[in-house]
Amino acid sequence: MSNVTVRDLWMEYPNQVVLERVNLEIPSGEFCALVGPSGCGKTTFLRLLLGEERPTRGRILLDGEPLVAEPGPDRGVVFQRYSVFPHLTVLENVILGREFQQSRFLGRLFGARRRAALEEARGVLEAVGLGNHLGKYPAELSGGMQQRLAIAQALILKPKILLLDEPFGALDPGTKAQMYELLLRLWSEEKMTVFMVTHDLKEGFTLATRVLAFDKVRVDPTDPGAYGARITYDLPLTLKKAAMGALAPVG
Amino acid sequence: MSNVTVRDLWMEYPNQVVLERVNLEIPSGEFCALVGPSGCGKTTFLRLLLGEERPTRGRILLDGEPLVAEPGPDRGVVFQRYSVFPHLTVLENVILGREFQQSRFLGRLFGARRRAALEEARGVLEAVGLGNHLGKYPAELSGGMQQRLAIAQALILKPKILLLDEPFGALDPGTKAQMYELLLRLWSEEKMTVFMVTHDLKEGFTLATRVLAFDKVRVDPTDPGAYGARITYDLPLTLKKAAMGALAPVG
Amino acid sequence: MRRIINRRPGRGGALFWGALPFLVACAGYGVASALRLAENPNDKLLPPLSAMVAAVARVAFTPDARTGDYLMWADTLASLHRLGLGLGVATALALVIGIGMGLIPYVRAGLSPFVAMLSMVPPMAVLPVLFIVFGLDELSKVVLIVVGVAPFLVRDLAMRTVEMPREQLIKAQTLGANTWQIVLRVVLPQMLPRLADALRLSLGPAWLFLISAEAIAATEGLGYRIFLVRRYMAMDVILPYVAWITLLAFASDLLLRWFNARCFPWLRAGKASP
Amino acid sequence: MRRIINRRPGRGGALFWGALPFLVACAGYGVASALRLAENPNDKLLPPLSAMVAAVARVAFTPDARTGDYLMWADTLASLHRLGLGLGVATALALVIGIGMGLIPYVRAGLSPFVAMLSMVPPMAVLPVLFIVFGLDELSKVVLIVVGVAPFLVRDLAMRTVEMPREQLIKAQTLGANTWQIVLRVVLPQMLPRLADALRLSLGPAWLFLISAEAIAATEGLGYRIFLVRRYMAMDVILPYVAWITLLAFASDLLLRWFNARCFPWLRAGKASP
Amino acid sequence: AEKKNFRVAWSIYAGWMPWGYAADSGIMKKWADKYGIKVEIVQINDYVESINQYTAGAFDGCVMTNMDALTIPAAGGVDTTALISGDYSNGNDGIVLKKGKTLKDIKGQKVNLVELSVSHYLLARALDSVGMKEKDVTVVNTSDADIVSAYSSSADVTATVTWNPQLSEVAKTAGSTMVFDSSKVPGEIIDLMVVNTGTMRDNPSFAKALVGAWYEIMGLMTKPDTAEGKAALEAMAKASGTDLAGYKQQLVTTKMFYTPAEGASFAASPELVKTMDLVRTFSFDHGLLGEGAKSRDAVGILFPGGTVLGDVKNVKLRFDDAVMKQAADGKL
Ligand SMILES: Nc1ncnc2c1ncn2[C@@H]1O[C@H](COP(=O)(O)OP(=O)(O)OP(=O)(O)O)[C@@H](O)[C@H]1O
Ligand SMILES: Nc1ncnc2c1ncn2[C@@H]1O[C@H](COP(=O)(O)OP(=O)(O)OP(=O)(O)O)[C@@H](O)[C@H]1O
Ligand SMILES: [Mg+2]
Ligand SMILES: [Mg+2]
């Protein structure tokens, strides 16, 4: 279960209000696409959900409880800027999550458990199209490959809430289609709640069950930072959800 | 004038061939969109054109002369990963090019010339939608805003050849449309030769006068790095070019 | 329970925790001193606070019988003068050579092994040679500081320059910059705060060299006084002098940090404020 | 003409340019020495090469009459042993405290002012106290190295840890890591090469402290020998000893670099090879 | 308190080389075994540090000059007994000038010396002898390890006061003249073996073992023609970084008390009282008796006859001839 409730949320930086009175009620298993003009506060909103930053006013509740104000394994993330570990190879980057989970003290797996983790990681990497680059370091990958690596890294743990910041921005249409399929399969299988920032409206409508548009409603021309963005549209695409839900047990 | 000729170009990394026997003839003023699957070598190709790296075999000619093997002001660039200067504000980042040009020894402008440069920079920043963020440092900008800053920085110098690596990847549709307009106007006014990597085929066909598709034609399943990518399609959209050319004197 | 890496002390908490080790150290000294004094009331090794206060009053606020100077201030001035000169020269060298080595492959190839080697020469062991070349007066003390500190600064700055993202250099070139302009507008502004950090790290060694130089031949200076009174183990003078040096160095450290925060706002831009 | 920052010497060129300053320095010494010797054939300050070779032959390849040891090797062993211990302890401290300070806000608040202060205390000035607390034997020499080098290592490592991209720590937390796992799998592996770099920078100071400690109380060691013969200005022994120390330090430097290149292939991954 | 293990520090100097030999040759062990104790003899390179360590309690005994014994341990409240008066400097300390041939020429020059050491004292005595004051020169504190290189290589060092072996190196420099040396103030710079008075009182055998070992070696040194004597001298020469001839040269300017009787009578002589009066006056004038000292009487000095210089209630330095007498009488 992972209902997300946002109540009267404000986020202010010095000299600038970014988000203003945001209210939301997202039931478990929803796939939300966040859209809006560049710089309006979508990434900031994800960072708040992640617990990386704290709202200056208002609260975020997770299943009715205040959100633990720190990142945790219940919330996976793919950042807008690639955030893979430069000192680990592609394969090591992906099994790291399993190692954290299964080896509290060493953070490292050996023997059969390691082999199992590697097997699983290879599967996911194959699915994101990095099957041929298992031993490379991130610095040796192209931009899109790094992004796919970050996705594989987040997906393998099957978090309850998945936060994606323009995850498919640097991918070509073919690879993108593959990634859509992977993401949707995992989403319906695992009943994750997904928040995905995207600039591609078509992508938003294809994947999501709900589209949230952020934008500033008021602008003070003499002081552009005076007002923040709010949720201007909140479109549930309920039919699709029902369809996906029906599909899930089968897929 | 800026004809680009590529002859029998190979690019190999240890254990991996990235580009294989690439041949091209791009007349001056062409707008090329480079498309292809993630990791196939598009960024690498731009880096070669930039003079940042040298091909392992083959040659690149600029107006019949071998390419000067170092970056220079004739070739502007917007990298896939934002590459603005963290220690300069938005406005300073943009006037920097002018300062380099006009002040050989101090690299700094004063008085009237500085005011003129600032005026010009403000205009470009307004055009990319950063008019309200002139005094911010890059670390205070969102991803898309940094990308627009990098574009403004490159455009202000009106280079003969412009190399763009997924420049609009992180922008919302509205902002994107604005940027298209700006880019096309400059392109037709200045008769630049543009190379733009994109994953959005529609974008490629909208903007470009020629689409180059990169892909591997041969794959050795046992050694995925054995063969490199080549240009698999080279589509001239000549009609459009003529139309744009006709428009230019007017716009 | 949040992870310990995500928990931050408040303003008061930071003050308290920051002060704690100092208090513990002071208390430790007090106990050790009291124990020794109980055994021998004239013990010189760990004098009581009162003795140190009296000694400071004597050297700092009473004119010296022989020279009429206020010793501690005269010493401080002399030492700071030498230190300032030495660090100034070392910094200038580091800027020129360090950035040169970091940026220009030929300079790097030519100088990096030599500077690495030079930084390993223990300067104290070749002091006699320094004396001959630079005389026994102020100059040789300044030179000792330079010789001791500059190689570190140069190497650190060169390392940092090499670590700069290549994209930035390429970007600058596409904006038409020549090498000199790249240095002036791209590398230097980003290296200055790093240099200040490196300087902070080398304040300790700089004082060390200064003190050693003053111990060898001098007529005033903080190091001179320490080594002079060491002759009769006047720890009641030495310890306050050491504390004073530490305080001076610490103040310079703070000053440099303030300088960084003040002159390079971009360093902290975008970092979470709390 | 390409910009100078884009021109790289080839393999041979790098060798040539790297060797040049050494040759110049040697030639300079030769000339200065010849000049002084022409004036006074008994000059001790800049002895000719032959004198140094003879001195080395005496201390390195002839057993000492009194003890039967080969002095130079015995000295080297003694010094390296102390140095190794000192640096080992300092490194361990730096890892624990430096990473702690860099990663955990409470530890940072508590220790960072104290460590900054500590790093400013000139260790030589409080040597008498060190000797009394730790005795005059091996321990105090090792402790001097630790006291002299550890604060730098700790501060440098803490700075570097703080500079790590926050995204990585957050990412690790979303992958379920606890603080200990973050240290073990994310911070430590990335800090080890930095630590090796910091160690490289502190090899010079470490030798300096060792030599100073050996100068005061020791019966063997490279520093002991240098200070023993310094009273007679036997530069024919001192200079080869200094050169030998420099060489040892330089070799350690190379070793650490090789270690970094060897154990952390990701450091160079993606960097242009030529 | 009574104990079995003792530590004694020494540093390299012509008159103290026998201590090194005592440790190396086993003579010390022999005498320690005789009294059922253990005595460790530790060489410290840095003379001042060895005194500091003794003062701080790390050693039970230490070699030092009479002036340093007064100003460091005694002024520091450590009750100290001068157990053995080994020798006095008889030309081992001297003043050397580059410019000028007589002492009077020193006027106005910078003088490089170890400030507050016996060199400084010698300079004060020398200036006194020609009616000058310390104000007439500028004293530059220069560490003893660097005095040779500074003097012989730097043009701006023109005058220096130092001791052997540095003194002979300095005097060798072309154009230099030794204008004054300690033979002109004989018996004033005395090299002692001092021990902690409390330790000595509780453990008489410790003092006896030290004195016994010392005079056994003195005996060897007076017989350079025997194999044993020659070996001893050679070992000491080697340890002091020179050869036999060089070491003998240093001994010429050192007035050794080879027999316990000589040492005992020197310690008991009335001249010693006069010397110590000069020394304590110099020390007080230079602030060496510590900040609490209101006059030169602050620290009491006890002499064998029972004479006391200074504060009777604060006797911290005691010249003792009892054990040397026992040695002279063959009672050890
Ligand atoms: N650390 C910071 N300090 C000050 N202002 C900030 C900071 N971080 C973000 N901002 C501002 O907050 C606003 C929203 O930024 P955010 O990164 O959330 O935008 P976004 O919606 O993700 O944009 P994009 O689509 O371009 O990534 C921007 O105007 C930015 O300038
Ligand atoms: N420094 C390097 N060392 C080794 N291999 C590299 C290096 N840089 C790139 N490669 C490899 O070269 C190939 C092409 O990379 P490039 O960055 O050109 O791809 P791209 O077409 O731009 O992909 P994307 O659309 O994902 O950005 C990749 O397989 C990558 O792994
Ligand atoms: Mg964003
Ligand atoms: Mg790319």
Coordinates of C-alpha atoms in Angstrom, one line a residue, chain A residues 29-196:
Chain A
G29 CA -0.9 1.9 -7.8
E30 CA -1.4 5.1 -9.7
F31 CA 0.9 6.0 -12.6
C32 CA 1.2 9.8 -12.6
A33 CA 2.9 11.8 -15.3
L34 CA 4.1 15.2 -14.3
V35 CA 4.2 17.8 -17.0
G36 CA 4.8 21.5 -17.2
P37 CA 7.2 24.1 -18.5
S38 CA 10.9 23.9 -17.8
G39 CA 11.9 25.3 -14.4
C40 CA 8.4 25.3 -12.9
G41 CA 9.3 22.9 -10.1
K42 CA 8.7 19.3 -11.2
T43 CA 12.1 18.1 -10.1
T44 CA 11.6 20.0 -6.8
F45 CA 8.4 18.2 -6.2
L46 CA 10.0 14.8 -6.8
R47 CA 12.8 15.8 -4.4
L48 CA 10.2 16.6 -1.8
L49 CA 8.5 13.2 -2.3
L50 CA 11.9 11.6 -2.0
G51 CA 12.5 13.2 1.4
E52 CA 15.7 14.8 0.1
E53 CA 14.3 18.3 0.9
R54 CA 11.7 19.4 3.3
P55 CA 8.7 21.6 2.3
T56 CA 8.8 25.0 3.8
R57 CA 5.1 24.6 4.6
G58 CA 2.5 21.9 4.4
R59 CA 2.9 18.1 4.7
I60 CA 3.3 14.9 2.7
L61 CA 1.6 11.8 4.0
L62 CA 2.4 8.3 3.0
D63 CA -0.5 5.9 3.8
G64 CA -1.6 8.5 6.3
E65 CA 1.7 8.7 8.1
P66 CA 4.0 11.7 7.7
L67 CA 6.6 10.9 5.2
V68 CA 9.9 9.8 6.6
A69 CA 12.1 12.7 5.8
E70 CA 14.9 10.8 4.3
P71 CA 15.3 8.6 1.2
G72 CA 14.7 5.0 1.7
P73 CA 14.3 1.7 -0.2
D74 CA 10.5 2.1 -0.4
R75 CA 11.1 5.0 -2.9
G76 CA 13.2 4.3 -6.0
V77 CA 14.5 7.1 -8.1
V78 CA 16.0 7.9 -11.5
F79 CA 17.5 11.4 -11.5
Q80 CA 17.4 13.9 -14.3
R81 CA 21.1 13.9 -14.3
Y82 CA 22.5 10.4 -14.3
S83 CA 23.4 9.3 -10.9
V84 CA 25.1 5.9 -11.2
F85 CA 28.2 5.0 -9.2
P86 CA 31.4 5.8 -11.2
H87 CA 33.5 3.3 -9.4
L88 CA 31.3 0.3 -10.2
T89 CA 30.9 -1.5 -13.5
V90 CA 27.5 -1.7 -15.1
L91 CA 26.8 -5.1 -13.5
E92 CA 28.0 -4.1 -10.1
N93 CA 25.9 -0.9 -10.2
V94 CA 22.8 -3.0 -10.7
I95 CA 23.4 -5.8 -8.1
L96 CA 24.4 -3.1 -5.5
G97 CA 20.8 -2.8 -4.3
R98 CA 20.5 -6.5 -3.8
E99 CA 23.7 -6.5 -1.9
F100 CA 22.5 -3.7 0.4
Q101 CA 19.3 -5.7 1.0
Q102 CA 20.8 -9.1 1.7
S103 CA 24.1 -8.3 3.4
R104 CA 23.6 -5.9 6.2
F105 CA 27.2 -5.8 7.4
L106 CA 29.4 -6.4 4.4
G107 CA 27.2 -4.9 1.7
R108 CA 28.5 -7.7 -0.5
L109 CA 27.2 -11.0 -1.7
F110 CA 29.2 -14.2 -2.2
G111 CA 28.6 -17.6 -3.7
A112 CA 25.2 -18.7 -4.7
R113 CA 23.4 -15.6 -3.6
R114 CA 25.8 -13.5 -5.6
R115 CA 25.3 -15.7 -8.6
A116 CA 21.5 -15.3 -8.2
A117 CA 21.8 -11.5 -8.0
L118 CA 24.1 -11.5 -11.1
E119 CA 21.6 -13.6 -13.0
E120 CA 18.8 -11.3 -12.1
A121 CA 20.8 -8.2 -12.9
R122 CA 21.9 -9.6 -16.3
G123 CA 18.2 -10.2 -17.1
V124 CA 17.3 -6.6 -16.3
L125 CA 20.3 -5.2 -18.2
E126 CA 19.4 -7.3 -21.1
A127 CA 15.9 -5.9 -21.0
V128 CA 17.3 -2.3 -21.1
G129 CA 19.6 -3.2 -23.9
L130 CA 22.9 -3.1 -22.0
G131 CA 23.5 -6.8 -22.2
N132 CA 26.7 -6.2 -24.1
H133 CA 28.2 -3.7 -21.8
L134 CA 28.2 -5.5 -18.5
G135 CA 31.9 -4.8 -17.6
K136 CA 32.1 -1.2 -18.6
Y137 CA 32.4 1.7 -16.2
P138 CA 29.8 4.5 -16.5
A139 CA 32.4 6.9 -17.9
E140 CA 32.6 4.6 -20.9
L141 CA 28.9 4.7 -21.6
S142 CA 27.0 7.1 -23.8
G143 CA 24.5 9.4 -22.2
G144 CA 21.5 7.3 -23.0
M145 CA 23.2 4.2 -21.8
Q146 CA 23.9 5.8 -18.5
Q147 CA 20.3 6.7 -18.2
R148 CA 19.2 3.1 -18.9
L149 CA 21.7 1.9 -16.4
A150 CA 20.1 4.2 -13.8
I151 CA 16.7 2.8 -14.7
A152 CA 17.8 -0.8 -14.4
Q153 CA 19.4 0.0 -11.0
A154 CA 16.1 1.5 -9.7
L155 CA 13.8 -1.2 -11.1
I156 CA 15.6 -4.2 -9.8
L157 CA 14.5 -3.4 -6.3
K158 CA 10.8 -3.0 -7.2
P159 CA 10.2 -0.1 -4.9
K160 CA 6.7 0.7 -3.7
I161 CA 7.0 4.2 -5.1
L162 CA 9.0 5.0 -8.2
L163 CA 10.2 8.5 -9.0
L164 CA 11.4 9.1 -12.5
D165 CA 12.8 12.4 -13.7
E166 CA 12.7 12.5 -17.5
P167 CA 13.9 8.9 -17.7
F168 CA 13.6 8.5 -21.4
G169 CA 14.7 11.9 -22.5
A170 CA 18.0 10.7 -24.1
L171 CA 16.7 7.6 -25.8
D172 CA 15.9 6.8 -29.4
P173 CA 12.3 5.7 -30.3
G174 CA 13.2 2.1 -30.6
T175 CA 14.9 1.8 -27.2
K176 CA 12.1 4.0 -25.7
A177 CA 9.4 1.5 -26.8
Q178 CA 11.4 -1.3 -25.2
M179 CA 11.6 0.7 -21.9
Y180 CA 7.9 1.5 -21.9
E181 CA 7.1 -2.1 -22.1
L182 CA 9.5 -3.0 -19.3
L183 CA 8.2 -0.2 -17.1
L184 CA 4.6 -1.0 -17.6
R185 CA 5.1 -4.7 -17.0
L186 CA 6.8 -4.0 -13.7
W187 CA 4.2 -1.4 -12.7
S188 CA 1.3 -3.7 -13.2
E189 CA 3.1 -6.7 -11.7
E190 CA 4.3 -5.0 -8.6
K191 CA 1.5 -2.4 -8.2
M192 CA 4.0 0.4 -7.7
T193 CA 2.9 4.0 -7.5
V194 CA 4.9 5.8 -10.2
F195 CA 5.6 9.5 -10.6
M196 CA 7.2 10.3 -13.9

